[in-house]
Amino acid sequence: MPHPRSSSPARRVVAVSRRRGWPAVALTVLLVSALAQVPLALTGAGPWPTVRFALALVAVTATWRVLVWRACRATAEGLVWRLFSWGCFLYGVGAVSTAAVAAVPGLQPYVDVPSAVCAALTFPLAYRALVRWSRRSAGVDPDDLLNGVSAVLVVAALVGVGVALRAGDGVDSGLLGSASWREQLLVLQDACVFILLGAALTAAFTAQLHRDVRIWLVFAAYSLAGAGGVAALVGGGTRPAWALPLWGAGLVALAAAAVLEARFEPTQTSDPVKSTVGSFVVVVAGLAVATVVLLAAAPRGLALCALLGVLGSSVRLLVNLFELAQLAVSRREALTDDLTGIANRRALMRHLDEVLAERAAAVGPAAGVQVLVFDLDHFKEVNDSLGHGAGDGLLQMLTQRIAPELPASAVFARLGGDEFVVVSDDGVPGDRVLAVLDGAQREPFPVGGVSVHADLSVGRATWAVSRPAAGPAVDAALLLRRADTAMYDAKRAGRAVGGAVVTYDPDRHGDTHGLLATVAELRHGIAAGQLRVHFQPQLHSADGTLSGVEALVRWQHPVRGLLAPGEFLDVAETHGLMDAVTQEVLRQSVAQQAAWRRRGLDVRMSVNLSAGTLLDASLPETVAALLARHDVPATSLVLEVTETALLREPERSLAVVEALGALGVQGSIDDFGTGYSSLTQLRQLPVGELKLDRSFTADLLSDPRAAAIVAHTVGLAHALQLRVVAEGVEDEETLAALAGLGCDETQGFLHARPLPAPEFEAWCAAREGAVPGPRRPVSAG
């Protein structure tokens, strides 16, 4: 907690003045000291060297203080200004030392030594600052310092060649010719300034910093500060008097750049391509300088200096090539699905955008675009029962079947999970892509030691080039969303037979927002306990006594009211929510059955299982735990499954049904006669009940064929020791006919509609003898 006195107005004023006053004061002092150097330059020597030293010290200190202030305040550019501040410190040491040497009699020949040495030491800091100013991410060499040093060596060799040729030096004049060590230091200093100016210009234009006046102030600062060294080199080693005011002006420009607020923040990342170009330029320039040295018979040391620069940039070039190779791998991985090796969503969207733009911009006739989205029906059950490794293997095998058979122009991609996309030209002869998909699902896949059939639900959306364009513009996301909507419709249409193909129809599929909203609401409703279970009684045909009840789900929607199964089960099935619905109905049904048993109503409970739940290997364990928790005998529970669910994956479903039978739970084949019945499998399945579909019951009195089917089905069931329950009984005549044919039990609106638990209890209480005694065995004939 801060000290109470720290919040006083006086202290706040002092704090603000310290934060904002330092730059203004320092900049003012710097400007005054720079202006004071002008008359000193005009008057020449005399008593002024000591004054020059003092002014240089004041100017450098003020500049350094402004740069430190900016470094402490900056966020994204904090490193840039810290580097500038340390560079200013070193450069100031050189400048102050130069002024001090100039003030000592007899040391004038060494006056440029401190500034040249400090300029060389400052170069790495200033170069790093300029490079980092235009970059926001790091690579192997984020500051490109090796290439910068190499460029300095090459430029120094080039300038040295000019100095040597001017002096008429030859090969025998020594490694660096007759140039004095002072001239050699000036060459190095000027080379550093030249590369810094080049780095500033590169940062200005490659990172769009030219819109920021600060980069131009920095450029001016190094130009003014380095002008004296260039003039000294051209003038035979003598630094002109006007160099001192220009040096001071350079410090003012650098400090002004630090004071100004950032107006533009570059977003350029460290790109090895640009660094490779820079390294290549240095290598070529270095080789050219070395060649000139050899052809012009210049001092051999200059060629050595240039070749050292070539060596440094060659190393940087190799590093760049390594980075580019890694970048190519990264980009390929970024556009490739890790599991299947085909294109991923990012690559698909990029390709689809390019194709749509290309076709739309075509001058002549252009082919349309076809997008096919498909997924595997009941893929979740494969993961749940056999493990995610088996599911991954199934996706890989499916990809290996499809990819080689597609047209060369088609793009095959995985969106995620078990959802795939094929983009091709619309109107491929013979619907080749659809034929490939159809062929891929014909043969089962060996997964986890069992044969798994992969039925595909395919949604198709097309886009044709039309001029003038009609309707809203179609982009990649919209076209993909249309195909996805059609795919979910295909899943609903093909649920009974496994797999289907649906083409997007604007009139039928236009309201995708409502479907997605229903999915989200249902997902929330399951978690919030909005599902309700109603119970429809099943009666013995012979005496009308209660034999059992079937649990039927309803959704108590907070806005739309109580919804029947037909209004939401299709959505649950196609969007992977059916397993959660089944588990919730099973939980509520067993709990209600236990409550009735405690009140003396011992009634058999029938619960429907979805196809996905039937393939869940952990279902028997779940049911056993549920029955044990509620103290309900397994023999009083009947689990109903459809023929289609049993025959979809017969090996897996048979194993689950057998495990349930071992617990004592009864099995029932729901909607018998509507699927693809197999008498052989019917004989092998451990079930105890057949439920006749309401379509046979409705036509029993009017269609002799329906009556014959019912009669033979009842006889077959009794021969196999199975109980027969007829659904959809709505009148006394149909009930009497079923009883005459030997049907064991009936269920329908004639007896009662599905009722909530309290109303079902009232219905039972209103019937004489509704609470049955000990169960009688089911008749076999």
XYZ file of N, CA and C in Angstrom, residues 76-81 83-84 122-152 192 194-209 215 218-219 222 265-272 274-276 278-279 316 320 323:
228
model
N 7.219 -1.549 -27.242
C 7.640 -2.382 -28.368
C 9.036 -2.010 -28.848
N 9.416 -0.714 -28.689
C 10.706 -0.248 -29.180
C 11.733 -0.088 -28.060
N 11.488 -0.698 -26.927
C 12.391 -0.537 -25.804
C 13.807 -0.982 -26.119
N 13.962 -2.150 -26.767
C 15.294 -2.642 -27.104
C 15.997 -1.711 -28.088
N 15.248 -1.164 -29.045
C 15.830 -0.266 -30.044
C 16.481 0.930 -29.367
N 15.775 1.571 -28.474
C 16.309 2.789 -27.850
C 17.343 2.475 -26.790
N 19.597 0.141 -27.250
C 20.788 0.004 -28.088
C 21.296 1.362 -28.549
N 20.386 2.244 -28.943
C 20.794 3.588 -29.336
C 21.471 4.322 -28.168
N 30.750 1.257 -31.664
C 29.339 1.639 -31.664
C 28.555 0.955 -32.779
N 29.231 0.599 -33.870
C 28.530 0.077 -35.046
C 27.609 -1.107 -34.734
N 28.079 -2.161 -34.002
C 27.152 -3.291 -33.757
C 25.879 -2.872 -33.032
N 26.001 -1.928 -32.083
C 24.823 -1.494 -31.329
C 23.853 -0.723 -32.218
N 24.386 0.231 -32.975
C 23.513 1.037 -33.838
C 22.908 0.197 -34.952
N 23.689 -0.717 -35.506
C 23.178 -1.568 -36.583
C 22.055 -2.472 -36.065
N 22.256 -3.059 -34.884
C 21.210 -3.891 -34.280
C 19.937 -3.076 -34.034
N 20.114 -1.849 -33.564
C 18.948 -1.008 -33.293
C 18.153 -0.736 -34.561
N 18.837 -0.427 -35.658
C 18.132 -0.134 -36.908
C 17.437 -1.368 -37.459
N 18.085 -2.534 -37.364
C 17.462 -3.762 -37.864
C 16.266 -4.140 -37.002
N 16.428 -4.064 -35.671
C 15.318 -4.430 -34.787
C 14.155 -3.450 -34.884
N 14.433 -2.217 -35.288
C 13.366 -1.228 -35.426
C 12.349 -1.664 -36.471
N 12.809 -2.397 -37.464
C 11.930 -2.784 -38.572
C 11.492 -4.231 -38.499
N 11.757 -4.925 -37.384
C 11.380 -6.339 -37.284
C 10.717 -6.597 -35.945
N 9.810 -7.604 -35.956
C 9.089 -7.946 -34.744
C 9.276 -9.404 -34.326
N 10.038 -10.179 -35.057
C 10.285 -11.559 -34.664
C 11.717 -11.916 -35.002
N 12.217 -12.929 -34.317
C 13.627 -13.283 -34.456
C 13.794 -14.565 -35.230
N 14.888 -14.643 -35.976
C 15.270 -15.872 -36.656
C 16.575 -16.378 -36.069
N 17.367 -17.072 -36.880
C 18.656 -17.565 -36.406
C 19.570 -16.396 -36.072
N 19.592 -15.349 -36.907
C 20.399 -14.143 -36.690
C 19.462 -12.952 -36.799
N 18.704 -12.648 -35.747
C 17.650 -11.636 -35.864
C 18.185 -10.252 -36.190
N 19.409 -9.952 -35.794
C 19.955 -8.617 -36.030
C 20.775 -8.538 -37.306
N 20.975 -9.653 -37.990
C 21.727 -9.666 -39.247
C 23.112 -9.030 -39.058
N 23.692 -9.203 -37.842
C 24.928 -8.505 -37.508
C 26.116 -9.024 -38.309
N 26.150 -10.327 -38.564
C 27.263 -10.884 -39.326
C 27.317 -10.279 -40.726
N 26.161 -10.142 -41.330
C 26.125 -9.543 -42.661
C 26.513 -8.065 -42.614
N 26.141 -7.363 -41.535
C 26.509 -5.959 -41.406
C 28.008 -5.765 -41.266
N 28.640 -6.596 -40.420
C 30.092 -6.502 -40.258
C 30.792 -6.835 -41.569
N 30.305 -7.844 -42.266
C 30.899 -8.214 -43.551
C 30.778 -7.074 -44.548
N 29.636 -6.393 -44.545
C 29.448 -5.254 -45.447
C 30.425 -4.131 -45.117
N 30.697 -3.901 -43.823
C 31.670 -2.875 -43.429
C 33.048 -3.213 -43.985
N 31.696 2.249 -41.536
C 30.635 1.978 -40.555
C 29.458 2.938 -40.751
N 28.624 4.517 -43.483
C 27.954 4.217 -44.750
C 26.981 3.041 -44.596
N 27.396 1.988 -43.909
C 26.507 0.828 -43.728
C 25.335 1.189 -42.826
N 25.573 2.035 -41.805
C 24.462 2.450 -40.948
C 23.430 3.250 -41.731
N 23.901 4.110 -42.612
C 22.961 4.863 -43.441
C 22.180 3.931 -44.359
N 22.862 2.930 -44.911
C 22.159 1.950 -45.739
C 21.136 1.161 -44.947
N 21.473 0.807 -43.694
C 20.516 0.078 -42.843
C 19.307 0.942 -42.520
N 19.527 2.247 -42.309
C 18.408 3.146 -42.028
C 17.478 3.259 -43.239
N 18.054 3.383 -44.429
C 17.225 3.450 -45.631
C 16.467 2.146 -45.853
N 17.129 1.007 -45.609
C 16.458 -0.289 -45.762
C 15.283 -0.405 -44.799
N 15.505 0.006 -43.539
C 14.418 -0.038 -42.560
C 13.276 0.887 -42.958
N 13.635 2.037 -43.556
C 12.605 3.010 -43.919
C 11.669 2.478 -44.991
N 12.208 1.750 -45.960
C 11.383 1.373 -47.117
C 10.892 -0.070 -47.068
N 11.641 -0.991 -46.490
C 11.163 -2.384 -46.441
C 10.109 -2.577 -45.372
N 10.135 -1.794 -44.304
C 9.155 -1.925 -43.220
C 8.171 -0.771 -43.198
N 8.112 0.012 -44.275
C 7.183 1.141 -44.374
C 7.428 2.192 -43.292
N 8.679 2.271 -42.786
C 8.997 3.276 -41.786
C 9.206 4.665 -42.387
N 12.748 7.980 -38.302
C 13.801 7.262 -39.007
C 14.638 8.217 -39.836
N 17.055 9.980 -37.503
C 18.203 9.114 -37.220
C 19.148 9.089 -38.415
N 18.581 9.010 -39.614
C 19.408 9.041 -40.822
C 20.211 10.346 -40.888
N 23.220 10.342 -38.280
C 24.441 9.643 -38.686
C 25.097 10.327 -39.884
N 3.872 1.738 -36.270
C 4.577 0.567 -35.758
C 4.682 -0.478 -36.859
N 5.883 -0.809 -37.301
C 6.031 -1.781 -38.391
C 5.649 -3.174 -37.940
N 5.173 -3.962 -38.877
C 4.771 -5.350 -38.579
C 5.605 -6.359 -39.339
N 6.689 -5.913 -39.930
C 7.526 -6.824 -40.714
C 8.192 -7.833 -39.794
N 8.219 -9.097 -40.202
C 8.912 -10.128 -39.462
C 10.274 -10.380 -40.081
N 11.104 -11.103 -39.340
C 12.439 -11.424 -39.851
C 12.306 -12.392 -41.006
N 12.577 -11.908 -42.203
C 12.384 -12.703 -43.411
C 13.744 -13.139 -43.952
N 14.040 -14.442 -43.948
C 15.337 -14.896 -44.455
C 15.526 -14.622 -45.939
N 14.875 -11.744 -47.551
C 15.524 -10.445 -47.683
C 16.969 -10.491 -47.193
N 17.217 -11.219 -46.101
C 18.582 -11.353 -45.614
C 19.446 -12.091 -46.623
N 18.853 -13.047 -47.324
C 19.604 -13.773 -48.349
C 20.003 -12.844 -49.479
N 20.493 -9.600 -49.220
C 21.555 -8.757 -48.710
C 22.889 -9.471 -48.655
N 22.888 -10.722 -48.199
C 24.133 -11.494 -48.142
C 24.700 -11.709 -49.545
N 26.671 -16.278 -43.509
C 25.289 -15.818 -43.304
C 24.373 -16.349 -44.393
N 21.056 -18.511 -43.982
C 19.790 -18.150 -44.624
C 19.197 -19.321 -45.383
N 17.634 -21.559 -42.971
C 16.364 -20.989 -42.528
C 15.278 -21.153 -43.589
